[in-house]
mmCIF file of C-alpha atoms in Angstrom:
data_model
loop_
_atom_site.group_PDB
_atom_site.id
_atom_site.type_symbol
_atom_site.label_atom_id
_atom_site.label_comp_id
_atom_site.label_asym_id
_atom_site.label_seq_id
_atom_site.Cartn_x
_atom_site.Cartn_y
_atom_site.Cartn_z
ATOM 1 C CA MET S 29 -93.226 -106.796 -0.866
ATOM 2 C CA ASN S 30 -93.899 -105.085 -4.180
ATOM 3 C CA ILE S 31 -96.755 -102.631 -3.975
ATOM 4 C CA PRO S 32 -98.404 -101.755 -7.298
ATOM 5 C CA LEU S 33 -98.127 -98.273 -8.834
ATOM 6 C CA ASN S 34 -94.665 -97.879 -7.338
ATOM 7 C CA ILE S 35 -96.096 -97.014 -3.941
ATOM 8 C CA SER S 36 -93.350 -96.827 -1.353
ATOM 9 C CA TRP S 37 -94.063 -96.510 2.384
ATOM 10 C CA GLN S 38 -90.700 -94.940 2.889
ATOM 11 C CA GLN S 39 -91.485 -92.188 0.398
ATOM 12 C CA ILE S 40 -94.983 -91.729 1.788
ATOM 13 C CA LEU S 41 -93.440 -91.140 5.215
ATOM 14 C CA LEU S 42 -90.904 -88.729 3.712
ATOM 15 C CA HIS S 43 -93.731 -86.845 2.003
ATOM 16 C CA LEU S 44 -95.631 -86.780 5.320
ATOM 17 C CA PHE S 45 -92.591 -85.494 7.158
ATOM 18 C CA ASN S 46 -91.955 -82.874 4.483
ATOM 19 C CA PHE S 47 -95.556 -81.720 4.478
ATOM 20 C CA SER S 48 -95.708 -81.600 8.289
ATOM 21 C CA ILE S 49 -92.629 -79.356 8.380
ATOM 22 C CA LEU S 50 -94.154 -77.141 5.706
ATOM 23 C CA THR S 51 -97.489 -76.833 7.524
ATOM 24 C CA LEU S 52 -95.833 -76.165 10.870
ATOM 25 C CA GLY S 53 -93.436 -73.642 9.331
ATOM 26 C CA LEU S 54 -96.176 -71.821 7.451
ATOM 27 C CA TYR S 55 -98.289 -71.780 10.602
ATOM 28 C CA ILE S 56 -95.498 -70.273 12.702
ATOM 29 C CA LEU S 57 -94.090 -67.897 10.105
ATOM 30 C CA LEU S 58 -97.131 -66.774 8.159
ATOM 31 C CA TYR S 59 -100.580 -67.954 9.205
ATOM 32 C CA ASN S 60 -100.389 -67.232 12.916
ATOM 33 C CA PRO S 61 -98.691 -63.801 12.746
ATOM 34 C CA VAL S 62 -101.022 -62.552 10.020
ATOM 35 C CA LYS S 63 -104.080 -63.949 11.826
ATOM 36 C CA ASN S 64 -102.927 -62.405 15.112
ATOM 37 C CA PHE S 65 -102.405 -59.080 13.393
ATOM 38 C CA MET S 66 -105.887 -59.255 11.873
ATOM 39 C CA GLU S 67 -107.374 -60.125 15.265
ATOM 40 C CA GLN S 68 -105.477 -57.269 16.916
ATOM 41 C CA ARG S 69 -106.876 -54.908 14.319
ATOM 42 C CA LYS S 70 -110.355 -56.344 14.827
ATOM 43 C CA GLU S 71 -110.038 -55.899 18.590
ATOM 44 C CA TYR S 72 -108.725 -52.369 18.112
ATOM 45 C CA TYR S 73 -111.661 -51.366 15.925
ATOM 46 C CA ASN S 74 -114.121 -53.238 18.155
ATOM 47 C CA LYS S 75 -112.716 -51.303 21.112
ATOM 48 C CA LEU S 76 -113.036 -48.042 19.181
ATOM 49 C CA ASP S 77 -116.576 -48.989 18.255
ATOM 50 C CA LYS S 78 -117.378 -49.937 21.844
ATOM 51 C CA ASP S 79 -115.873 -46.698 23.164
ATOM 52 C CA ALA S 80 -117.833 -44.690 20.626
ATOM 53 C CA ASN S 81 -121.027 -46.559 21.555
ATOM 54 C CA ASP S 82 -120.343 -46.045 25.263
ATOM 55 C CA LYS S 83 -119.793 -42.353 24.687
ATOM 56 C CA LEU S 84 -122.919 -42.180 22.578
ATOM 57 C CA ASN S 85 -124.917 -43.922 25.300
ATOM 58 C CA GLU S 86 -123.373 -41.646 27.906
ATOM 59 C CA ALA S 87 -124.280 -38.620 25.794
ATOM 60 C CA LYS S 88 -127.818 -39.951 25.370
ATOM 61 C CA GLU S 89 -128.126 -40.477 29.122
ATOM 62 C CA LEU S 90 -126.788 -36.965 29.706
ATOM 63 C CA GLU S 91 -129.250 -35.631 27.155
ATOM 64 C CA ILE S 92 -132.107 -37.416 28.920
ATOM 65 C CA THR S 93 -130.889 -36.111 32.303
ATOM 66 C CA TYR S 94 -130.588 -32.569 31.009
ATOM 67 C CA GLU S 95 -133.950 -32.757 29.296
ATOM 68 C CA LYS S 96 -135.458 -33.929 32.575
ATOM 69 C CA ARG S 97 -133.679 -31.176 34.440
ATOM 70 C CA ILE S 98 -134.844 -28.602 31.914
ATOM 71 C CA ALA S 99 -138.404 -29.924 32.221
ATOM 72 C CA ASP S 100 -138.129 -29.754 36.040
ATOM 73 C CA ILE S 101 -136.740 -26.233 35.864
ATOM 74 C CA GLU S 102 -139.485 -25.160 33.473
ATOM 75 C CA LYS S 103 -142.060 -26.644 35.809
ATOM 76 C CA LEU S 104 -140.438 -24.870 38.753
ATOM 77 C CA ILE S 105 -140.427 -21.603 36.826
ATOM 78 C CA GLU S 106 -144.098 -22.028 36.007
ATOM 79 C CA GLU S 107 -144.873 -22.773 39.658
ATOM 80 C CA ARG S 108 -142.854 -19.796 40.818
ATOM 81 C CA LYS S 109 -144.503 -17.590 38.217
ATOM 82 C CA ALA S 110 -147.923 -18.707 39.360
ATOM 83 C CA SER S 111 -146.924 -18.243 43.002
ATOM 84 C CA ALA S 112 -145.474 -14.784 42.288
ATOM 85 C CA ALA S 113 -148.601 -13.778 40.395
ATOM 86 C CA GLN S 114 -150.719 -14.976 43.291
ATOM 87 C CA GLU S 115 -148.536 -13.110 45.780
ATOM 88 C CA ALA S 116 -148.656 -9.966 43.645
ATOM 89 C CA LYS S 117 -152.408 -10.239 43.428
ATOM 90 C CA LEU S 118 -152.714 -10.605 47.193
ATOM 91 C CA GLU S 119 -150.276 -7.765 47.780
ATOM 92 C CA ALA S 120 -152.144 -5.534 45.343
ATOM 93 C CA LYS S 121 -155.358 -6.374 47.118
ATOM 94 C CA ALA S 122 -153.785 -5.547 50.477
ATOM 95 C CA ILE S 123 -152.367 -2.269 49.135
ATOM 96 C CA LEU S 124 -155.741 -1.369 47.681
ATOM 97 C CA LYS S 125 -157.464 -2.151 50.955
ATOM 98 C CA ASP S 126 -154.920 -0.133 52.852
ATOM 99 C CA ALA S 127 -155.307 2.749 50.427
ATOM 100 C CA GLU S 128 -159.078 2.603 50.840
ATOM 101 C CA LYS S 129 -158.672 2.665 54.608
ATOM 102 C CA LYS S 130 -156.314 5.609 54.391
ATOM 103 C CA ALA S 131 -158.676 7.415 52.059
ATOM 104 C CA GLU S 132 -161.563 6.836 54.460
ATOM 105 C CA LYS S 133 -159.471 8.102 57.351
ATOM 106 C CA ILE S 134 -158.397 11.173 55.386
ATOM 107 C CA LEU S 135 -161.991 11.848 54.493
ATOM 108 C CA LEU S 136 -163.086 11.410 58.085
ATOM 109 C CA ASP S 137 -160.323 13.657 59.338
ATOM 110 C CA ALA S 138 -161.189 16.222 56.716
ATOM 111 C CA GLN S 139 -164.833 16.102 57.742
ATOM 112 C CA GLN S 140 -163.916 16.447 61.417
ATOM 113 C CA ALA S 141 -161.551 19.336 60.665
ATOM 114 C CA ALA S 142 -164.211 21.029 58.563
ATOM 115 C CA GLN S 143 -166.781 20.664 61.350
ATOM 116 C CA GLN S 144 -164.306 21.995 63.900
ATOM 117 C CA GLU S 145 -163.486 24.890 61.566
ATOM 118 C CA ARG S 146 -167.163 25.575 61.067
ATOM 119 C CA ALA S 147 -167.826 25.512 64.784
ATOM 120 C CA LYS S 148 -164.879 27.776 65.367
ATOM 121 C CA ILE S 149 -166.010 30.136 62.618
ATOM 122 C CA LEU S 150 -169.524 30.195 64.069
ATOM 123 C CA GLU S 151 -168.133 30.895 67.530
ATOM 124 C CA ASP S 152 -165.851 33.594 66.200
ATOM 125 C CA THR S 153 -168.721 35.098 64.237
ATOM 126 C CA GLN S 154 -171.045 35.153 67.250
ATOM 127 C CA GLU S 155 -168.353 36.802 69.280
ATOM 128 C CA GLU S 156 -167.747 39.296 66.525
ATOM 129 C CA ILE S 157 -171.468 40.003 66.222
ATOM 130 C CA THR S 158 -171.651 40.466 69.987
ATOM 131 C CA GLN S 159 -168.695 42.844 69.871
ATOM 132 C CA MET S 160 -170.235 44.672 66.959
ATOM 133 C CA ALA S 161 -173.524 44.949 68.868
ATOM 134 C CA ILE S 162 -171.768 46.202 71.940
ATOM 135 C CA SER S 163 -169.812 48.743 69.974
ATOM 136 C CA ALA S 164 -172.972 49.815 68.147
ATOM 137 C CA VAL S 165 -174.728 50.275 71.437
ATOM 138 C CA GLU S 166 -171.850 52.178 72.828
ATOM 139 C CA LYS S 167 -171.860 54.418 69.822
ATOM 140 C CA LEU S 168 -175.555 55.028 70.128
ATOM 141 C CA LEU S 169 -175.177 55.749 73.745
ATOM 142 C CA ALA S 170 -172.451 58.166 73.077
ATOM 143 C CA GLN S 171 -174.506 59.969 70.398
ATOM 144 C CA SER S 172 -177.788 60.274 72.223
ATOM 145 C CA SER S 173 -176.461 60.545 75.846
ATOM 146 C CA SER S 174 -179.073 60.036 78.557
ATOM 147 C CA GLY S 175 -182.289 60.875 76.582
ATOM 148 C CA ALA S 176 -181.684 58.300 74.224
ATOM 149 C CA LEU S 177 -180.718 55.994 76.950
ATOM 150 C CA ASN S 178 -183.905 56.587 78.721
ATOM 151 C CA GLN S 179 -185.916 56.093 75.578
ATOM 152 C CA PHE S 180 -184.096 52.937 75.058
ATOM 153 C CA LEU S 181 -184.565 51.804 78.579
ATOM 154 C CA ASP S 182 -188.282 52.654 78.325
ATOM 155 C CA ALA S 183 -188.525 50.735 75.153
ATOM 156 C CA VAL S 184 -186.821 47.804 76.750
ATOM 157 C CA LYS S 185 -189.157 47.987 79.686
ATOM 158 C CA LYS S 186 -192.205 48.109 77.443
ATOM 159 C CA GLU S 187 -191.041 45.046 75.695
ATOM 160 C CA MET R 18 -82.439 -74.814 -16.971
ATOM 161 C CA LEU R 19 -85.901 -73.877 -18.241
ATOM 162 C CA THR R 20 -85.931 -76.252 -21.189
ATOM 163 C CA ASN R 21 -83.862 -79.231 -22.041
ATOM 164 C CA THR R 22 -84.539 -80.802 -25.390
ATOM 165 C CA GLN R 23 -82.077 -83.573 -24.660
ATOM 166 C CA ALA R 24 -84.137 -84.785 -21.746
ATOM 167 C CA GLU R 25 -87.107 -85.492 -23.947
ATOM 168 C CA LYS R 26 -85.289 -87.706 -26.338
ATOM 169 C CA HIS R 27 -83.725 -90.403 -24.216
ATOM 170 C CA GLU R 28 -87.062 -92.248 -23.981
ATOM 171 C CA THR R 29 -90.083 -92.888 -26.186
ATOM 172 C CA VAL R 30 -93.401 -91.218 -25.532
ATOM 173 C CA LYS R 31 -94.755 -94.512 -24.183
ATOM 174 C CA GLU R 32 -91.893 -94.840 -21.716
ATOM 175 C CA MET R 33 -92.220 -91.213 -20.739
ATOM 176 C CA MET R 34 -95.961 -91.512 -20.056
ATOM 177 C CA ARG R 35 -95.451 -94.722 -18.120
ATOM 178 C CA ASP R 36 -92.723 -93.111 -16.074
ATOM 179 C CA ALA R 37 -94.890 -90.071 -15.407
ATOM 180 C CA VAL R 38 -97.503 -92.401 -13.900
ATOM 181 C CA LEU R 39 -95.338 -94.948 -12.115
ATOM 182 C CA HIS R 40 -92.010 -93.127 -11.590
ATOM 183 C CA ASP R 41 -90.299 -96.523 -11.787
ATOM 184 C CA VAL R 42 -87.507 -95.634 -14.179
ATOM 185 C CA ASN R 43 -86.288 -92.148 -13.370
ATOM 186 C CA LYS R 44 -85.153 -91.913 -9.759
ATOM 187 C CA ILE R 45 -83.204 -89.193 -8.059
ATOM 188 C CA SER R 46 -80.803 -89.721 -5.211
ATOM 189 C CA LEU R 47 -81.870 -87.995 -1.994
ATOM 190 C CA PHE R 48 -78.610 -86.648 -0.536
ATOM 191 C CA GLY R 49 -76.980 -89.964 -1.427
ATOM 192 C CA PHE R 50 -79.093 -91.939 1.069
ATOM 193 C CA ILE R 51 -81.898 -93.398 -1.001
ATOM 194 C CA ASP R 52 -83.242 -93.145 -4.529
ATOM 195 C CA VAL R 53 -86.621 -91.433 -4.595
ATOM 196 C CA ASN R 54 -89.222 -90.340 -7.138
ATOM 197 C CA PRO R 55 -88.707 -86.864 -8.625
ATOM 198 C CA GLY R 56 -91.990 -85.804 -6.953
ATOM 199 C CA LEU R 57 -90.375 -86.036 -3.510
ATOM 200 C CA ILE R 58 -87.496 -83.824 -4.631
ATOM 201 C CA SER R 59 -90.072 -81.361 -5.963
ATOM 202 C CA ALA R 60 -91.858 -81.492 -2.592
ATOM 203 C CA ILE R 61 -88.626 -80.729 -0.728
ATOM 204 C CA VAL R 62 -87.767 -77.883 -3.112
ATOM 205 C CA ILE R 63 -91.281 -76.447 -2.791
ATOM 206 C CA THR R 64 -91.154 -76.699 1.006
ATOM 207 C CA SER R 65 -87.779 -74.951 1.059
ATOM 208 C CA ILE R 66 -88.940 -72.175 -1.260
ATOM 209 C CA LEU R 67 -92.186 -71.617 0.671
ATOM 210 C CA LEU R 68 -90.491 -71.658 4.075
ATOM 211 C CA ILE R 69 -87.728 -69.276 2.990
ATOM 212 C CA THR R 70 -90.317 -66.953 1.449
ATOM 213 C CA ALA R 71 -92.432 -67.166 4.609
ATOM 214 C CA LEU R 72 -89.359 -66.400 6.734
ATOM 215 C CA ILE R 73 -88.522 -63.339 4.626
ATOM 216 C CA ILE R 74 -92.131 -62.163 4.830
ATOM 217 C CA ARG R 75 -92.152 -62.755 8.590
ATOM 218 C CA ILE R 76 -88.967 -60.754 9.125
ATOM 219 C CA PHE R 77 -89.329 -57.937 6.605
ATOM 220 C CA VAL R 78 -93.007 -57.561 5.750
ATOM 221 C CA ILE R 79 -95.262 -58.507 8.662
ATOM 222 C CA PRO R 80 -93.655 -56.105 11.197
ATOM 223 C CA LYS R 81 -94.483 -53.263 8.796
ATOM 224 C CA PHE R 82 -98.170 -54.165 8.587
ATOM 225 C CA LYS R 83 -100.524 -51.265 9.196
ATOM 226 C CA PHE R 84 -104.075 -51.326 10.515
ATOM 227 C CA ILE R 85 -105.146 -49.519 7.363
ATOM 228 C CA PRO R 86 -103.183 -51.400 4.687
ATOM 229 C CA THR R 87 -101.166 -49.280 2.326
ATOM 230 C CA SER R 88 -99.409 -52.038 0.395
ATOM 231 C CA LYS R 89 -101.100 -54.454 -1.973
ATOM 232 C CA PHE R 90 -98.909 -57.254 -0.678
ATOM 233 C CA GLN R 91 -100.319 -56.844 2.823
ATOM 234 C CA ILE R 92 -103.828 -56.989 1.391
ATOM 235 C CA LEU R 93 -102.895 -60.139 -0.556
ATOM 236 C CA LEU R 94 -101.458 -61.861 2.532
ATOM 237 C CA GLU R 95 -104.441 -60.910 4.660
ATOM 238 C CA GLU R 96 -106.806 -62.127 1.947
ATOM 239 C CA MET R 97 -104.969 -65.453 1.726
ATOM 240 C CA VAL R 98 -105.000 -66.069 5.471
ATOM 241 C CA GLY R 99 -108.526 -64.688 5.828
ATOM 242 C CA LEU R 100 -109.766 -66.945 3.037
ATOM 243 C CA PHE R 101 -108.596 -70.149 4.749
ATOM 244 C CA ASP R 102 -109.557 -68.921 8.203
ATOM 245 C CA ASN R 103 -113.092 -68.084 7.056
ATOM 246 C CA PHE R 104 -113.297 -71.357 5.179
ATOM 247 C CA ALA R 105 -112.439 -73.212 8.391
ATOM 248 C CA LYS R 106 -114.913 -71.157 10.444
ATOM 249 C CA GLN R 107 -117.744 -71.644 7.975
ATOM 250 C CA ASN R 108 -117.265 -75.393 7.618
ATOM 251 C CA SER R 109 -116.386 -76.129 11.220
ATOM 252 C CA PRO R 110 -117.965 -73.537 13.497
ATOM 253 C CA HIS R 111 -117.073 -75.415 16.702
ATOM 254 C CA ARG R 112 -113.398 -76.250 16.324
ATOM 255 C CA ASN R 113 -111.494 -74.439 13.651
ATOM 256 C CA ASN R 114 -108.137 -73.141 14.916
ATOM 257 C CA PHE R 115 -106.177 -76.213 13.953
ATOM 258 C CA LEU R 116 -108.250 -76.799 10.830
ATOM 259 C CA GLY R 117 -107.509 -73.268 9.572
ATOM 260 C CA ALA R 118 -103.766 -73.788 9.971
ATOM 261 C CA TYR R 119 -103.921 -77.237 8.355
ATOM 262 C CA ILE R 120 -105.930 -76.238 5.292
ATOM 263 C CA PHE R 121 -103.731 -73.158 4.890
ATOM 264 C CA GLY R 122 -100.652 -75.403 4.732
ATOM 265 C CA ALA R 123 -102.356 -77.933 2.466
ATOM 266 C CA GLY R 124 -103.756 -75.225 0.205
ATOM 267 C CA MET R 125 -100.393 -73.512 -0.192
ATOM 268 C CA TYR R 126 -98.702 -76.861 -0.831
ATOM 269 C CA ILE R 127 -101.153 -77.976 -3.509
ATOM 270 C CA PHE R 128 -101.409 -74.587 -5.214
ATOM 271 C CA PHE R 129 -97.739 -73.700 -5.339
ATOM 272 C CA GLY R 130 -96.757 -77.341 -5.794
ATOM 273 C CA THR R 131 -98.870 -77.501 -8.913
ATOM 274 C CA LEU R 132 -97.590 -74.182 -10.223
ATOM 275 C CA PHE R 133 -94.076 -75.450 -9.542
ATOM 276 C CA GLU R 134 -94.121 -77.561 -12.711
ATOM 277 C CA LEU R 135 -94.302 -74.311 -14.701
ATOM 278 C CA LEU R 136 -90.773 -73.475 -13.593
ATOM 279 C CA GLY R 137 -89.435 -76.500 -15.436
ATOM 280 C CA LEU R 138 -86.580 -77.020 -12.966
ATOM 281 C CA GLN R 139 -84.214 -79.768 -14.061
ATOM 282 C CA ALA R 140 -82.707 -82.553 -12.003
ATOM 283 C CA ILE R 141 -80.291 -85.371 -12.797
ATOM 284 C CA THR R 142 -81.577 -88.909 -12.413
ATOM 285 C CA THR R 143 -79.557 -91.799 -11.063
ATOM 286 C CA MET R 144 -79.146 -92.938 -14.652
ATOM 287 C CA GLY R 145 -77.543 -89.625 -15.546
ATOM 288 C CA HIS R 146 -80.458 -88.177 -17.519
ATOM 289 C CA SER R 147 -81.847 -84.725 -17.018
ATOM 290 C CA ILE R 148 -85.562 -84.559 -16.214
ATOM 291 C CA THR R 149 -87.976 -81.764 -15.446
ATOM 292 C CA LEU R 150 -89.143 -81.838 -11.840
ATOM 293 C CA PRO R 151 -92.885 -82.567 -11.758
ATOM 294 C CA ALA R 152 -95.576 -81.320 -9.375
ATOM 295 C CA PRO R 153 -95.067 -83.045 -5.990
ATOM 296 C CA LEU R 154 -98.597 -84.405 -5.950
ATOM 297 C CA SER R 155 -98.266 -86.043 -9.347
ATOM 298 C CA ASP R 156 -96.262 -88.611 -7.389
ATOM 299 C CA ILE R 157 -98.741 -91.112 -5.982
ATOM 300 C CA ASN R 158 -96.778 -91.346 -2.741
ATOM 301 C CA GLY R 159 -97.228 -87.606 -2.209
ATOM 302 C CA ALA R 160 -100.953 -87.804 -2.968
ATOM 303 C CA ILE R 161 -101.393 -90.781 -0.615
ATOM 304 C CA ALA R 162 -99.469 -88.962 2.111
ATOM 305 C CA LEU R 163 -101.663 -85.860 1.828
ATOM 306 C CA GLY R 164 -104.896 -87.864 1.545
ATOM 307 C CA CYS R 165 -104.066 -90.031 4.576
ATOM 308 C CA LEU R 166 -102.875 -87.061 6.619
ATOM 309 C CA SER R 167 -106.083 -85.161 5.852
ATOM 310 C CA TYR R 168 -108.110 -88.185 6.917
ATOM 311 C CA SER R 169 -106.017 -88.537 10.093
ATOM 312 C CA VAL R 170 -106.647 -84.894 10.909
ATOM 313 C CA ILE R 171 -110.388 -85.506 10.524
ATOM 314 C CA VAL R 172 -110.295 -88.674 12.681
ATOM 315 C CA PHE R 173 -108.282 -87.044 15.470
ATOM 316 C CA GLY R 174 -110.443 -83.916 15.301
ATOM 317 C CA GLY R 175 -113.524 -86.134 15.723
ATOM 318 C CA ILE R 176 -111.982 -88.012 18.677
ATOM 319 C CA ARG R 177 -110.901 -84.791 20.348
ATOM 320 C CA ALA R 178 -114.317 -83.219 19.948
ATOM 321 C CA ASN R 179 -116.645 -86.156 20.581
ATOM 322 C CA GLY R 180 -114.529 -89.052 21.823
ATOM 323 C CA LEU R 181 -115.576 -92.481 20.615
ATOM 324 C CA LYS R 182 -118.660 -91.166 18.815
ATOM 325 C CA GLY R 183 -116.431 -88.808 16.828
ATOM 326 C CA LEU R 184 -114.167 -91.697 15.907
ATOM 327 C CA VAL R 185 -117.128 -93.796 14.730
ATOM 328 C CA HIS R 186 -118.456 -90.863 12.743
ATOM 329 C CA ALA R 187 -115.074 -90.311 11.063
ATOM 330 C CA LEU R 188 -114.579 -94.014 10.395
ATOM 331 C CA LYS R 189 -117.889 -94.105 8.529
ATOM 332 C CA GLU R 190 -116.088 -92.171 5.835
ATOM 333 C CA PHE R 191 -113.523 -94.966 5.528
ATOM 334 C CA SER R 192 -113.219 -94.549 1.747
ATOM 335 C CA MET R 193 -112.185 -90.944 2.123
ATOM 336 C CA PRO R 194 -108.375 -91.367 2.305
ATOM 337 C CA LEU R 195 -108.494 -93.539 -0.797
ATOM 338 C CA SER R 196 -110.750 -91.155 -2.716
ATOM 339 C CA MET R 197 -108.818 -88.092 -1.557
ATOM 340 C CA SER R 198 -105.463 -89.585 -2.480
ATOM 341 C CA PHE R 199 -106.398 -90.957 -5.874
ATOM 342 C CA ARG R 200 -108.539 -87.990 -6.864
ATOM 343 C CA LEU R 201 -105.608 -85.702 -6.149
ATOM 344 C CA PHE R 202 -103.184 -88.012 -7.877
ATOM 345 C CA GLY R 203 -105.423 -88.437 -10.925
ATOM 346 C CA ALA R 204 -106.075 -84.739 -11.283
ATOM 347 C CA MET R 205 -102.418 -83.827 -10.948
ATOM 348 C CA LEU R 206 -101.319 -86.629 -13.206
ATOM 349 C CA SER R 207 -103.707 -85.656 -15.975
ATOM 350 C CA GLY R 208 -102.165 -82.195 -16.015
ATOM 351 C CA VAL R 209 -98.660 -83.603 -16.022
ATOM 352 C CA LEU R 210 -99.448 -86.041 -18.823
ATOM 353 C CA VAL R 211 -100.971 -83.404 -21.062
ATOM 354 C CA THR R 212 -98.072 -81.047 -20.424
ATOM 355 C CA GLU R 213 -95.482 -83.802 -20.950
ATOM 356 C CA LEU R 214 -97.167 -84.809 -24.153
ATOM 357 C CA VAL R 215 -97.171 -81.278 -25.482
ATOM 358 C CA TYR R 216 -93.534 -80.724 -24.574
ATOM 359 C CA TYR R 217 -92.480 -84.056 -26.006
ATOM 360 C CA TYR R 218 -93.209 -83.081 -29.574
ATOM 361 C CA TYR R 219 -91.070 -80.326 -30.970
ATOM 362 C CA ARG R 220 -93.827 -78.817 -33.139
ATOM 363 C CA LEU R 221 -96.264 -78.578 -30.262
ATOM 364 C CA SER R 222 -93.785 -76.751 -28.099
ATOM 365 C CA PHE R 223 -94.457 -73.341 -29.706
ATOM 366 C CA VAL R 224 -97.366 -71.100 -28.536
ATOM 367 C CA LEU R 225 -99.465 -74.055 -27.365
ATOM 368 C CA PRO R 226 -97.597 -74.453 -24.047
ATOM 369 C CA ILE R 227 -98.707 -70.944 -23.112
ATOM 370 C CA ILE R 228 -102.290 -72.129 -23.092
ATOM 371 C CA VAL R 229 -101.763 -75.699 -22.008
ATOM 372 C CA ALA R 230 -99.060 -75.223 -19.442
ATOM 373 C CA VAL R 231 -99.936 -71.869 -17.921
ATOM 374 C CA LEU R 232 -103.714 -71.757 -18.092
ATOM 375 C CA PHE R 233 -104.286 -75.440 -17.539
ATOM 376 C CA THR R 234 -101.859 -75.564 -14.635
ATOM 377 C CA LEU R 235 -103.313 -72.443 -13.043
ATOM 378 C CA LEU R 236 -106.812 -73.783 -13.446
ATOM 379 C CA HIS R 237 -106.227 -77.217 -12.026
ATOM 380 C CA ALA R 238 -103.998 -75.863 -9.249
ATOM 381 C CA THR R 239 -106.909 -73.714 -8.112
ATOM 382 C CA ILE R 240 -109.491 -76.460 -8.548
ATOM 383 C CA GLN R 241 -107.485 -79.123 -6.720
ATOM 384 C CA THR R 242 -106.663 -76.758 -3.879
ATOM 385 C CA TYR R 243 -110.322 -75.922 -3.516
ATOM 386 C CA VAL R 244 -111.482 -79.545 -3.713
ATOM 387 C CA LEU R 245 -109.101 -80.929 -1.077
ATOM 388 C CA VAL R 246 -109.518 -77.964 1.247
ATOM 389 C CA MET R 247 -113.299 -78.038 0.923
ATOM 390 C CA LEU R 248 -113.528 -81.813 1.449
ATOM 391 C CA THR R 249 -111.220 -81.738 4.466
ATOM 392 C CA ALA R 250 -112.942 -78.731 6.040
ATOM 393 C CA SER R 251 -116.512 -79.964 5.577
ATOM 394 C CA THR R 252 -115.756 -83.521 6.806
ATOM 395 C CA TYR R 253 -113.747 -82.152 9.738
ATOM 396 C CA GLY R 254 -116.684 -79.852 10.528
ATOM 397 C CA SER R 255 -119.186 -82.716 10.590
ATOM 398 C CA ALA R 256 -116.818 -84.951 12.614
ATOM 399 C CA THR R 257 -116.207 -82.286 15.253
ATOM 400 C CA LYS R 258 -119.809 -81.124 15.477
ATOM 401 C CA PRO R 259 -120.927 -81.579 19.116
ATOM 402 C CA GLU R 260 -123.260 -84.538 19.623
ATOM 403 C CA GLU R 261 -126.754 -83.505 20.692
#
């Protein structure tokens, strides 16, 4: 059968066979290796990107954790400061009270000691006056012997 | 080898043009088995050259590829593969692995096959004349083969993706193999005819071939590659699109 335009089934099949070999060969030798290489590179950079993102996220989480910890520590410090101030205030109050008590006691002791001293001084003075009176009398008696003694005794009797 | 003035003179311009279209006079023996059109010989030569080049690249170049390319050749290869791969992904988002490989092969074949006529390689016909080997796709058998194969790829892609519905969808485009084949053939042939015409006349064979042969061939090689690849990819994409 003559086909117009010099179309030949045999040659069409040969062209098909030739083109199939070419496509298969180019796929195996060129297209697939280059595509695989490009995909490997893509995966490599995607992995790098993913690792970097993971590390960034990890760093952000760490930052958040540390910020929280810092905030907690600051809060704790504030609480401890307040507590210490309160304790110091109470302690100061207690010390002051104690000091006041001690001062009162010292004052009381001093007053008691002063009174005892005064009493002792008065007692000593009376005794001294008595001794002085006795010695004065003795002296007078010695100077005026019996006359004087009689006069004195008369005077005492009159009184 | 590059030019042969004797080859132009054994036939009239009318015979030469007719032969360029029909390939019914000048035949070349294929390894002594059968007489074939010169386009088939060109196709075999092109396939051999491309496969040997690909093998050399595979052995000596690809193993030295670096993640950050340092050679322009690596960039060129990656661009070429990336271009067809992206083209397949854009036009057929659901199934594109096979399509990418197919349009890469077809694109390389059309582009380098068209540029092949620039080499002006000579062959001896069965009648003992020397002729310049034409672009493989200027042979209607080559264009029909590529058009039908592209259509078959689309049909089988549709069946694989959507079964019978995919087949029906692909068969709706029943005129596609015909249009693909003859568009390719017509486009290639027009280039061949203009170039043949220019080379036929001695006075036109100075300076003018630089523009006609080089620029025109480069231009229509690029355009025809783009047209066939785009048509195949977009139709394959719509045939393999999952049915809702």
